[in-house]
Short mmCIF file of C-alpha atoms in Angstrom, two decimals:
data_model
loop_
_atom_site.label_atom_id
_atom_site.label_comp_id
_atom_site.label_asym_id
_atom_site.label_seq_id
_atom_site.Cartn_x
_atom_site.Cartn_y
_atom_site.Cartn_z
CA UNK V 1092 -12.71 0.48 -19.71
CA UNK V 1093 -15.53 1.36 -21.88
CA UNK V 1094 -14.73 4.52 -22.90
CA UNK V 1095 -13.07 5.32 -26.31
CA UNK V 1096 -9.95 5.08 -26.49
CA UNK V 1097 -8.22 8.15 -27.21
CA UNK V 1098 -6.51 8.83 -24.23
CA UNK V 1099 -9.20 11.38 -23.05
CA UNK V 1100 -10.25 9.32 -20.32
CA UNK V 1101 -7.62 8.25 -17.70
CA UNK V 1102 -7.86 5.63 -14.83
CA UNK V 1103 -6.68 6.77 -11.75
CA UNK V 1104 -5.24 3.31 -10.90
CA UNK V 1105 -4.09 2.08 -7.95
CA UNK V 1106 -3.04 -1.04 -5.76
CA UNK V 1107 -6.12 -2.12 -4.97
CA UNK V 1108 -7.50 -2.12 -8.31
CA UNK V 1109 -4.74 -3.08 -10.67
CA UNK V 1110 -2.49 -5.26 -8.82
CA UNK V 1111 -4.38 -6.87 -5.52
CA UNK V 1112 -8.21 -7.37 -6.42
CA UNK V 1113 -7.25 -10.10 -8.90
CA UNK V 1114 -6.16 -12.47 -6.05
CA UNK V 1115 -9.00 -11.00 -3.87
CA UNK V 1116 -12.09 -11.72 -5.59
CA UNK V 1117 -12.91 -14.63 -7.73
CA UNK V 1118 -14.61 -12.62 -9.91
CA UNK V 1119 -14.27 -9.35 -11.31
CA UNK V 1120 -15.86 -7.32 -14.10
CA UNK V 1121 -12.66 -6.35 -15.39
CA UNK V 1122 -8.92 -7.55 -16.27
CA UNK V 1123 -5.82 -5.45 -15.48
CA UNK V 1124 -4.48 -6.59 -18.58
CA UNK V 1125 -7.23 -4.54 -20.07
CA UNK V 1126 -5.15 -0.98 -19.23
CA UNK V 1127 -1.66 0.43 -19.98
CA UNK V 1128 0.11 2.19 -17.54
CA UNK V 1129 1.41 5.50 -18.90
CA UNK V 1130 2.56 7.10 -15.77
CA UNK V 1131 3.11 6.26 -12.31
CA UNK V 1132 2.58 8.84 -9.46
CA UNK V 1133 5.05 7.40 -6.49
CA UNK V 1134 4.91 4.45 -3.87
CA UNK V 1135 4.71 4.24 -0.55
CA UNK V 1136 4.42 1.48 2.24
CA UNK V 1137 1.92 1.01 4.96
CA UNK V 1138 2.31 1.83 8.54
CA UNK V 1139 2.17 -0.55 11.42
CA UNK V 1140 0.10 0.93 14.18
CA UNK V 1141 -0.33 0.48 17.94
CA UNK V 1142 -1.96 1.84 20.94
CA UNK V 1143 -0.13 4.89 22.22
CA UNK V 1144 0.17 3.32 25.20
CA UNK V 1145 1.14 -0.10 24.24
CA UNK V 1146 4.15 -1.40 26.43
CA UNK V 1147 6.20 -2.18 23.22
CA UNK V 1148 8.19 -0.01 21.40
CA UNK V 1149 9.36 -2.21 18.40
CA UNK V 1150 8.37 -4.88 16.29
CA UNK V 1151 10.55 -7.06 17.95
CA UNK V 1152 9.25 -6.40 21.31
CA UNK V 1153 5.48 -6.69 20.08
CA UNK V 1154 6.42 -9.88 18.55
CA UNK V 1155 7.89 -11.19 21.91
CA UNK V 1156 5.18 -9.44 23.56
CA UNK V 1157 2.43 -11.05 21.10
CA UNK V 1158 3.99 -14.97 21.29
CA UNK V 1159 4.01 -14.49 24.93
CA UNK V 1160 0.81 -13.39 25.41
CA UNK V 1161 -2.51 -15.80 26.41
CA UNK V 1162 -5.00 -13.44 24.80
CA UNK V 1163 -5.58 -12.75 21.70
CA UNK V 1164 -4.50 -10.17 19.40
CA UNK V 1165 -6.46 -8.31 16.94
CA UNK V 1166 -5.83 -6.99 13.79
CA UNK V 1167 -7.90 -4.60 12.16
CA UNK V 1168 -8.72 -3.58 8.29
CA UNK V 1169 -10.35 -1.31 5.97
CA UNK V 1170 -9.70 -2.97 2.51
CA UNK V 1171 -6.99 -5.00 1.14
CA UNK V 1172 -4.37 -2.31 1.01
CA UNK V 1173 -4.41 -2.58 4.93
CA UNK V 1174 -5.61 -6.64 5.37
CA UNK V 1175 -2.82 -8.39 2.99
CA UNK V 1176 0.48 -6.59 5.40
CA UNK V 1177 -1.21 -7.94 8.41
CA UNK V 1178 -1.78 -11.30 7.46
CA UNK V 1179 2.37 -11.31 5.73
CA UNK V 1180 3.27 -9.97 9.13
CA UNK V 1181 1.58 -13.38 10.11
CA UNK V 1182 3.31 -15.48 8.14
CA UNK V 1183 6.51 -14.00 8.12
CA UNK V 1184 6.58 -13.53 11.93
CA UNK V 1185 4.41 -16.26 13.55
CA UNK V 1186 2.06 -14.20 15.39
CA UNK V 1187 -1.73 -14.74 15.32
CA UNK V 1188 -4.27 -12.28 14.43
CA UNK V 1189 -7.68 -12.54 14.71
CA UNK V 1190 -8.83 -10.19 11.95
CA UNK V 1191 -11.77 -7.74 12.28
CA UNK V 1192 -12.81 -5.88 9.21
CA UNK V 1193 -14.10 -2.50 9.05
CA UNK V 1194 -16.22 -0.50 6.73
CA UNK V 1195 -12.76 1.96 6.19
CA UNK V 1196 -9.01 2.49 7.47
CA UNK V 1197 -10.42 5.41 9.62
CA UNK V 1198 -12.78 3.39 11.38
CA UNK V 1199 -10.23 0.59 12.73
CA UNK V 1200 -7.76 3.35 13.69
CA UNK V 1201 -10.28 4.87 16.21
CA UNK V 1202 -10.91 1.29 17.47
CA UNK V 1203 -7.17 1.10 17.92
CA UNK V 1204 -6.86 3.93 19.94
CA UNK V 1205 -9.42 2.84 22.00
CA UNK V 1206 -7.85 -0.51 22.58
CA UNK V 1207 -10.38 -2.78 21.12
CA UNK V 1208 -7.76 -4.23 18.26
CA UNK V 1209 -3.92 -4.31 18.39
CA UNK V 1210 -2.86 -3.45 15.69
CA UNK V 1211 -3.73 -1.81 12.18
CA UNK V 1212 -1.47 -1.02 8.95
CA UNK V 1213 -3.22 1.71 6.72
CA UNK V 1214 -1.07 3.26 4.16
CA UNK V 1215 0.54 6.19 4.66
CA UNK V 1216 -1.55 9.10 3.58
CA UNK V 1217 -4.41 8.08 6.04
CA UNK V 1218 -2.38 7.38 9.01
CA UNK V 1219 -0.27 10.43 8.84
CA UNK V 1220 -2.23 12.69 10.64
CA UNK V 1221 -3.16 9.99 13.35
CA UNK V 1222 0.40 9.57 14.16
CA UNK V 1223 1.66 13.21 14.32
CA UNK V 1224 -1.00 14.13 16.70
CA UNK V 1225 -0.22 11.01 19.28
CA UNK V 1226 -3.32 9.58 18.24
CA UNK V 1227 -1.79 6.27 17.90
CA UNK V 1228 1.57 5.24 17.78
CA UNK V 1229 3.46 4.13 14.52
CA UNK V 1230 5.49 1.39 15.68
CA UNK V 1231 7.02 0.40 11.74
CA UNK V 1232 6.38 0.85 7.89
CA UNK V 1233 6.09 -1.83 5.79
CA UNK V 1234 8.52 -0.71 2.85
CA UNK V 1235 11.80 -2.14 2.71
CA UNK V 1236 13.86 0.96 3.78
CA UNK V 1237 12.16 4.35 6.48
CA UNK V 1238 10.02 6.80 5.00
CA UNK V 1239 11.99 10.40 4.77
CA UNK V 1240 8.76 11.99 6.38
CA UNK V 1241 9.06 9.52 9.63
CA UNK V 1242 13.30 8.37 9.75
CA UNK V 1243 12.49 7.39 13.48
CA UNK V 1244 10.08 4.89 12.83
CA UNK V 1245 12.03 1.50 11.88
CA UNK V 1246 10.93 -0.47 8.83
CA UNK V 1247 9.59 -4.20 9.57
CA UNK V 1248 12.60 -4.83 7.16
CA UNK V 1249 14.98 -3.88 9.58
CA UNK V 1250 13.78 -7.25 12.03
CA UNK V 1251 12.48 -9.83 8.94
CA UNK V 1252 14.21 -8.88 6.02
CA UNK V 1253 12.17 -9.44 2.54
CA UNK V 1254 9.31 -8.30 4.11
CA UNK V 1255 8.34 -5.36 1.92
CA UNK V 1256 4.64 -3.96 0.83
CA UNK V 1257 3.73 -0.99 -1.21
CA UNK V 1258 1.09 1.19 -2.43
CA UNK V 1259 1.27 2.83 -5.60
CA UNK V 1260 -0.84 5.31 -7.53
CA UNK V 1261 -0.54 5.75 -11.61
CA UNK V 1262 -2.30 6.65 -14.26
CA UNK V 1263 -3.87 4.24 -16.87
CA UNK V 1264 -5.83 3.90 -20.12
CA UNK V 1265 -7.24 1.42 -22.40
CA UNK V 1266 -4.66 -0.79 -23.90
CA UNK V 1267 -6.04 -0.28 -27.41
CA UNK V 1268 -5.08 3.74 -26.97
CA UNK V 1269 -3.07 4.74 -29.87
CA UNK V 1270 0.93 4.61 -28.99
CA UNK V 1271 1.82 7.82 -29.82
CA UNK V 1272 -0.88 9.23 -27.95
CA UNK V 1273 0.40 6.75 -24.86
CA UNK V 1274 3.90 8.06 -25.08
CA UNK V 1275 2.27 12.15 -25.36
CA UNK V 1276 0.60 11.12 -21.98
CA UNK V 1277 3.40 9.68 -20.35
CA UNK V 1278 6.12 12.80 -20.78
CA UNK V 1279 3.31 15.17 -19.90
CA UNK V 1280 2.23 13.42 -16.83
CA UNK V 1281 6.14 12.51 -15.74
CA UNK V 1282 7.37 16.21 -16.35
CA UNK V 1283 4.15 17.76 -14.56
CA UNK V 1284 5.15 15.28 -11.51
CA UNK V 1285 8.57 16.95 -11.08
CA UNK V 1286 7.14 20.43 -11.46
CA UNK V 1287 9.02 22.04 -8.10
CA UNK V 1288 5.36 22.97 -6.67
CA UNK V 1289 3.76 19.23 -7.46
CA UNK V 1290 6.83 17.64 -6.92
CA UNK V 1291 6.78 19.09 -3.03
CA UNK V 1292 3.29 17.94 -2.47
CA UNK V 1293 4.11 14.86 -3.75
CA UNK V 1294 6.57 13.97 -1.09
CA UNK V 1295 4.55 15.66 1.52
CA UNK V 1296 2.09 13.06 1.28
CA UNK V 1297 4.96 10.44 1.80
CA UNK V 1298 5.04 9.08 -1.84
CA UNK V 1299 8.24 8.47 -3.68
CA UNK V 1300 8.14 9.26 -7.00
CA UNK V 1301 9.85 7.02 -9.58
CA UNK V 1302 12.90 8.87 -12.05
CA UNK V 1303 11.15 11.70 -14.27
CA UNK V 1304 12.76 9.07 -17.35
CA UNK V 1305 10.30 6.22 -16.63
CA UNK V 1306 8.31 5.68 -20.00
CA UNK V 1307 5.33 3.56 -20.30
CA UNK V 1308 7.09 0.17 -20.81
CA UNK V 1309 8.67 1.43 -17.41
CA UNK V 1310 5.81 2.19 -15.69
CA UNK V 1311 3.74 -0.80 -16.98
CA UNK V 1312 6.11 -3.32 -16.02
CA UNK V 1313 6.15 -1.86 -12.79
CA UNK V 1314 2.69 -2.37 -11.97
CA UNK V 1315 2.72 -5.57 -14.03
CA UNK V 1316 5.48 -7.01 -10.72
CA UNK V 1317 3.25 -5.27 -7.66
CA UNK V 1318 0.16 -7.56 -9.06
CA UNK V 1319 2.49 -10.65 -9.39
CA UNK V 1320 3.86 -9.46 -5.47
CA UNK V 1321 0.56 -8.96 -4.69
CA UNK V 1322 -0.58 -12.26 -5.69
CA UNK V 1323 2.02 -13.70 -4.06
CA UNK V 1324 1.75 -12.08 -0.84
CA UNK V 1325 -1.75 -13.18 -0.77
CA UNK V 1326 -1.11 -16.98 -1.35
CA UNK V 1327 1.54 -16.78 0.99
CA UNK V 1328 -1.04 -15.10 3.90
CA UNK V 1329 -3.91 -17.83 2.84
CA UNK V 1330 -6.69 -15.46 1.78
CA UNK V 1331 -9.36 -17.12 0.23
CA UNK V 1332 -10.49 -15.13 -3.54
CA UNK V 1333 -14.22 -13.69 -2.02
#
């Protein structure tokens, strides 16, 4: 934000910090509206986690499972990326969490496994590696249709439709960056992203890149609707600004 702006420096941005933190914290020592989006890297939703040995194998059996239930269930979370799709799953579903917060994603994924929460929902990247091992077992994804790296696993969707949640990563600079110099970044970032090699890794980490034509009004407006989602799904879940 400080840094000149000639398009030199880029923000790495991401959901957390240009689309969620607004409705998370009361104050902040920045404004998204501060940054243009040039260039967005790819989406992808969250997983819903359970014990590998949990007696449900859907979301509508856990829901049945969880209403039916005299104890409570537990939700863990690492940050808001992995907090706000519990608490919607609340709302949108009527089960109660009790929520216990943990210092990262990793961390609540080992107390899954070892059965001292219920459920998590990290994104993607970090749960990948928890799920292919039978670590843990991913139970559903939070975007509105199945990932192509895990067609088995069912999206929430499928049982509550509307309920969809992202993550996205872009690049960003300072709003006051010189247009021409916006629109250089944006073809050289959105051509180097469908480079066959980059393009491969790109979908092996389970995101899915927007078209290669996206230009920066594109690309800003879509970050510009995740923060009003965002905002949204936060007011809808009751979480108080910190």
């Amino acid at each position: 934000k400080n840094a000149a702006a000639d398009g030199y420096t880029l923000l790495l941005g991401s959901t957390s910090t240009l689309a969620a933190n607004p409705g998370l914290y009361k104050q902040m020592t920045y404004d998204p509206a501060d940054f243009t989006t040039v260039a967005v890297n790819g989406s992808v939703g969250n997983f819903m986690l359970v014990n590998k040995d949990a007696p449900y194998k859907t979301v509508r059996e856990f829901v049945a499972f969880a209403k039916a239930s005299r104890e409570k269930l537990f939700s863990g979370y690492g940050n808001a990326s992995s907090r706000v799709p519990s608490a919607l799953f609340e709302v949108t579903t009527g089960v109660k969490f009790e929520e216990v917060a943990y210092r990262d994603a990793v961390a609540s994924i080992q107390d899954l496994a070892a059965g001292r929460v219920d459920a998590v929902f990290p994104d993607q990247v970090v749960g990948e590696s928890y799920v292919r091992s039978g670590f843990v077992r991913a139970l559903a994804v939070t975007s509105a249709e199945r990932s192509a790296l895990f067609p088995e696993v069912e999206a929430i969707a499928e049982t509550y439709p509307g309920y969809n949640i992202i993550a996205f990563s872009c690049f960003s600079v300072r709003k006051e960056t010189p247009l021409e110099i916006k629109r250089r970044l944006n073809r050289l970032i959105m051509d180097a992203l469908y480079e066959p090699a980059v393009l491969e890794r790109v979908k092996q980490l389970g995101f899915q890149p927007p078209p290669r034509d996206w230009d920066i009004a594109r690309c800003d407006a879509f970050v510009d609707r995740e923060r009003d989602d965002w905002l949204r799904y936060i007011k809808l879940a009751k979480i108080e600004p910190q």
